[in-house]
XYZ file of C-alpha atoms in Angstrom:
297
model
C 82.641 158.520 -99.148
C 85.358 160.390 -99.924
C 85.535 160.334 -103.520
C 85.642 162.322 -107.729
C 84.054 161.609 -110.976
C 87.318 160.945 -113.380
C 87.657 159.418 -117.060
C 91.127 157.562 -118.073
C 90.893 156.372 -121.438
C 92.854 153.922 -123.789
C 94.162 155.742 -126.425
C 95.427 153.745 -129.208
C 98.902 155.059 -130.108
C 100.233 155.440 -133.761
C 103.971 154.548 -133.822
C 105.921 153.096 -136.998
C 107.550 150.715 -135.007
C 104.751 149.294 -133.819
C 103.302 148.368 -137.134
C 106.441 147.058 -137.917
C 106.092 144.743 -134.585
C 102.297 143.893 -135.478
C 101.353 144.860 -132.485
C 98.509 147.090 -131.217
C 99.425 149.457 -128.132
C 97.594 151.707 -126.224
C 97.566 153.935 -123.562
C 96.148 154.230 -120.193
C 95.992 158.440 -120.005
C 96.043 158.236 -116.229
C 97.053 161.489 -116.779
C 94.300 162.998 -117.741
C 92.670 162.307 -114.061
C 93.233 165.834 -112.737
C 96.340 168.545 -113.095
C 97.508 167.697 -109.940
C 95.193 164.425 -108.516
C 96.375 162.749 -111.342
C 98.341 159.093 -112.535
C 97.833 156.891 -109.833
C 98.651 159.746 -107.328
C 94.724 159.453 -106.551
C 94.624 155.948 -106.984
C 97.074 155.676 -104.080
C 95.296 158.084 -102.028
C 91.551 157.325 -102.118
C 91.311 154.448 -99.820
C 93.391 156.451 -97.031
C 91.747 159.948 -97.050
C 88.566 157.546 -96.977
C 90.628 155.669 -93.768
C 91.598 158.572 -92.751
C 87.813 160.165 -92.334
C 86.570 157.416 -91.070
C 89.070 157.446 -87.944
C 88.244 161.355 -87.485
C 91.972 162.537 -88.648
C 92.510 166.267 -89.379
C 95.721 165.936 -91.089
C 97.661 164.481 -93.502
C 101.753 163.753 -92.862
C 103.128 162.364 -95.588
C 106.785 162.437 -97.217
C 108.983 162.890 -100.509
C 111.455 164.670 -101.984
C 111.849 168.242 -103.824
C 110.154 167.488 -107.647
C 107.592 164.969 -105.329
C 104.259 164.912 -107.231
C 103.105 162.549 -104.260
C 103.263 165.428 -102.404
C 101.597 168.081 -104.696
C 98.967 165.096 -104.935
C 98.203 164.632 -101.144
C 98.791 168.791 -100.883
C 95.815 168.787 -103.308
C 94.202 165.836 -102.191
C 94.064 167.891 -98.501
C 92.739 171.120 -99.886
C 90.330 169.231 -101.956
C 88.900 166.943 -99.046
C 89.140 168.980 -96.017
C 92.376 168.075 -94.032
C 95.288 170.166 -92.871
C 98.383 168.557 -94.764
C 102.337 168.384 -93.433
C 104.965 167.567 -95.895
C 108.556 166.151 -94.773
C 111.012 166.728 -98.260
C 113.824 165.105 -98.224
C 117.236 167.228 -98.417
C 118.801 170.738 -97.801
C 115.764 173.503 -98.109
C 115.363 174.562 -101.510
C 112.421 176.271 -103.233
C 110.940 175.447 -107.103
C 107.734 175.150 -108.749
C 106.368 171.987 -107.047
C 106.908 173.392 -103.381
C 105.103 176.496 -104.044
C 102.057 175.089 -105.535
C 102.280 172.446 -102.567
C 102.352 176.056 -100.193
C 99.630 177.237 -102.093
C 97.840 174.049 -101.360
C 98.285 174.804 -97.612
C 100.851 171.741 -97.337
C 103.830 172.604 -94.453
C 106.696 172.420 -95.170
C 109.989 170.622 -92.915
C 113.189 170.304 -94.940
C 115.050 166.933 -93.401
C 118.960 165.785 -93.826
C 118.833 162.852 -96.158
C 120.151 160.416 -93.092
C 116.854 161.242 -90.599
C 114.934 161.233 -93.875
C 115.281 157.861 -93.989
C 113.253 156.757 -90.871
C 109.767 158.059 -91.936
C 107.818 156.753 -88.617
C 110.324 158.073 -86.821
C 110.192 161.525 -87.972
C 106.162 161.071 -87.375
C 106.698 160.244 -83.672
C 108.696 162.855 -83.157
C 106.719 165.114 -84.607
C 103.193 164.763 -84.376
C 103.222 161.522 -81.495
C 100.777 163.670 -79.197
C 98.403 164.538 -81.851
C 95.811 162.530 -82.336
C 94.133 163.820 -85.234
C 97.034 163.350 -87.790
C 97.258 160.300 -90.326
C 100.929 159.005 -91.458
C 101.090 158.637 -94.907
C 104.038 156.436 -96.476
C 106.199 158.133 -99.314
C 104.587 157.541 -102.706
C 101.635 156.716 -101.000
C 103.302 153.040 -100.377
C 100.158 150.996 -98.464
C 97.887 148.007 -98.609
C 94.826 150.620 -99.637
C 96.947 152.147 -102.244
C 97.270 148.913 -103.641
C 93.825 148.651 -103.906
C 92.870 151.900 -105.234
C 95.519 150.782 -107.861
C 94.104 147.188 -108.526
C 90.183 149.158 -109.745
C 92.328 149.828 -112.620
C 91.872 146.768 -113.836
C 87.858 146.564 -113.787
C 87.674 149.500 -115.682
C 89.569 148.358 -118.687
C 87.559 148.577 -122.218
C 89.790 145.877 -123.822
C 91.506 142.740 -122.950
C 94.905 143.135 -123.178
C 98.172 140.777 -123.348
C 100.961 142.918 -121.774
C 100.027 145.843 -119.066
C 102.935 147.907 -118.210
C 103.779 150.338 -115.810
C 106.776 151.845 -114.482
C 107.552 151.875 -110.723
C 109.007 153.376 -108.336
C 107.807 152.248 -104.555
C 106.019 149.468 -106.140
C 102.519 150.178 -105.005
C 101.224 150.400 -108.239
C 102.761 147.144 -109.184
C 101.333 145.231 -106.393
C 97.317 146.778 -107.245
C 97.610 145.809 -111.264
C 99.020 142.179 -110.362
C 96.329 141.741 -107.235
C 93.774 143.171 -110.477
C 94.728 140.471 -112.668
C 94.487 137.685 -110.294
C 91.216 138.725 -108.855
C 90.269 139.013 -112.702
C 91.640 135.905 -113.003
C 93.287 136.818 -116.322
C 95.988 135.620 -118.364
C 97.677 139.147 -118.640
C 101.721 139.499 -118.124
C 102.153 142.199 -115.676
C 105.588 143.818 -116.851
C 106.961 146.577 -114.772
C 109.575 148.654 -114.868
C 111.459 149.889 -111.997
C 112.951 153.235 -112.035
C 115.596 153.083 -109.204
C 118.906 151.344 -109.855
C 118.501 147.349 -108.691
C 114.877 147.487 -109.114
C 114.873 143.395 -107.690
C 113.171 145.492 -104.292
C 110.242 145.680 -106.056
C 109.579 141.996 -105.897
C 109.772 142.167 -101.527
C 107.524 145.156 -102.371
C 105.092 143.452 -103.563
C 104.629 140.944 -101.751
C 105.460 143.248 -98.458
C 101.472 144.495 -99.302
C 100.065 141.352 -99.039
C 100.077 140.194 -102.707
C 100.867 137.046 -103.933
C 104.390 136.799 -106.806
C 103.194 134.810 -110.187
C 104.207 133.774 -112.938
C 102.449 136.782 -114.656
C 104.676 139.430 -113.165
C 108.534 140.153 -114.999
C 110.241 143.032 -113.763
C 112.375 145.095 -116.343
C 115.803 145.461 -114.150
C 117.881 147.273 -117.181
C 115.717 151.093 -117.660
C 116.691 152.831 -115.053
C 118.750 154.813 -116.990
C 121.098 155.241 -113.485
C 118.663 155.449 -110.649
C 115.629 157.783 -109.406
C 115.513 160.579 -111.843
C 118.566 159.822 -113.584
C 118.550 160.672 -117.584
C 121.200 160.184 -120.381
C 120.947 162.166 -123.503
C 119.506 158.532 -124.895
C 116.639 158.918 -122.794
C 116.001 162.668 -123.411
C 116.043 162.413 -127.541
C 112.978 159.597 -126.876
C 110.616 161.300 -124.505
C 111.336 164.057 -127.059
C 110.688 161.946 -130.409
C 107.510 160.709 -128.254
C 106.429 163.269 -127.353
C 106.233 165.005 -130.720
C 104.853 161.801 -132.365
C 102.292 161.218 -130.636
C 100.738 164.600 -129.055
C 101.218 162.734 -125.425
C 103.335 164.653 -123.260
C 105.611 162.364 -120.934
C 108.631 162.875 -118.624
C 111.434 161.103 -118.488
C 111.322 160.088 -114.492
C 108.616 157.378 -114.802
C 106.629 157.494 -118.275
C 109.445 157.773 -120.136
C 111.660 155.156 -119.186
C 108.520 152.351 -119.605
C 107.613 153.873 -123.194
C 111.511 153.586 -123.663
C 111.315 150.094 -122.755
C 108.549 148.854 -124.182
C 110.374 150.292 -127.744
C 113.176 148.569 -126.614
C 111.475 144.781 -126.196
C 110.015 145.458 -129.767
C 113.229 146.146 -131.251
C 114.782 142.904 -130.039
C 111.551 141.007 -130.952
C 110.621 140.341 -126.906
C 107.191 140.533 -127.306
C 104.975 138.326 -129.787
C 103.584 140.010 -133.236
C 99.781 139.733 -132.405
C 100.060 141.208 -128.966
C 97.996 143.944 -127.844
C 99.429 145.954 -125.225
C 98.639 148.238 -122.390
C 100.644 150.870 -121.289
C 99.800 153.211 -118.089
C 100.687 156.593 -118.530
C 101.516 157.277 -114.410
C 100.974 161.140 -114.532
C 103.687 162.789 -112.598
C 104.282 165.452 -115.146
C 105.192 168.708 -112.715
C 108.054 167.064 -112.263
C 109.350 167.936 -115.489
C 109.021 171.827 -114.589
C 112.957 170.303 -113.143
C 113.922 169.052 -116.313
C 112.796 170.714 -119.158
C 116.655 172.176 -119.193
C 117.562 168.992 -120.380
C 115.671 169.285 -123.468
C 117.405 172.321 -124.901
C 118.578 171.900 -128.148
């Protein structure tokens, strides 16, 4: 079985807004799992890696953008567990620190134009149809096995929570958390913040992974800031202020939008006093490397 020991604590956050609104806020520090397999990345890769090993596969084939934390995590996991890795990169050929790290871990990269990139199964079949040792991993790790890995977070929790809040890109993490809540028969409300424009698709993405939609799921659709990896001066200022006040590093693509959403909901009194809230830190901090210029004063 492919696994490794990790510790992901629940850390209480002190903030004047939380005291004012009389709520307790904790953060699940999945960013501490591993420098490159951090956040939800290990959770989403754990069972696909086990399945690849069970099937006798030698090569992991996956997909992502030029700053993809998923590509980097897969490259690292391949090196750690003895798989070769290959990444299809969306868009024109570029060099950046994340892709250099992928290469350092041994991942081979192929840049694909955005039109061709849309058909990921087609790309896999075009290049690896005759390679019986190749194993397909979708963009962001999206799969039922990824959701299964993410569902295990619920059984790890040391406290009970009225709300669990997570950012969402593909929907796999949200699906897993909802599945875990359902399996534990909790009344916890899952607040999901899609980071892409038109995030209503997350409901279908969750259902497509075999997880039943119910009243415990709420999508907060107003915090995408223009779309994936898009930012505004307001969001950048929030990320800076939150990091400086709490000592917890967040980034504008995922966890920054999540934390902003919670603060906005509290300021609008959309969460009742006396609630205990858990934020899920999904890692992805290497993505900051491509955004540091946005933080210039």
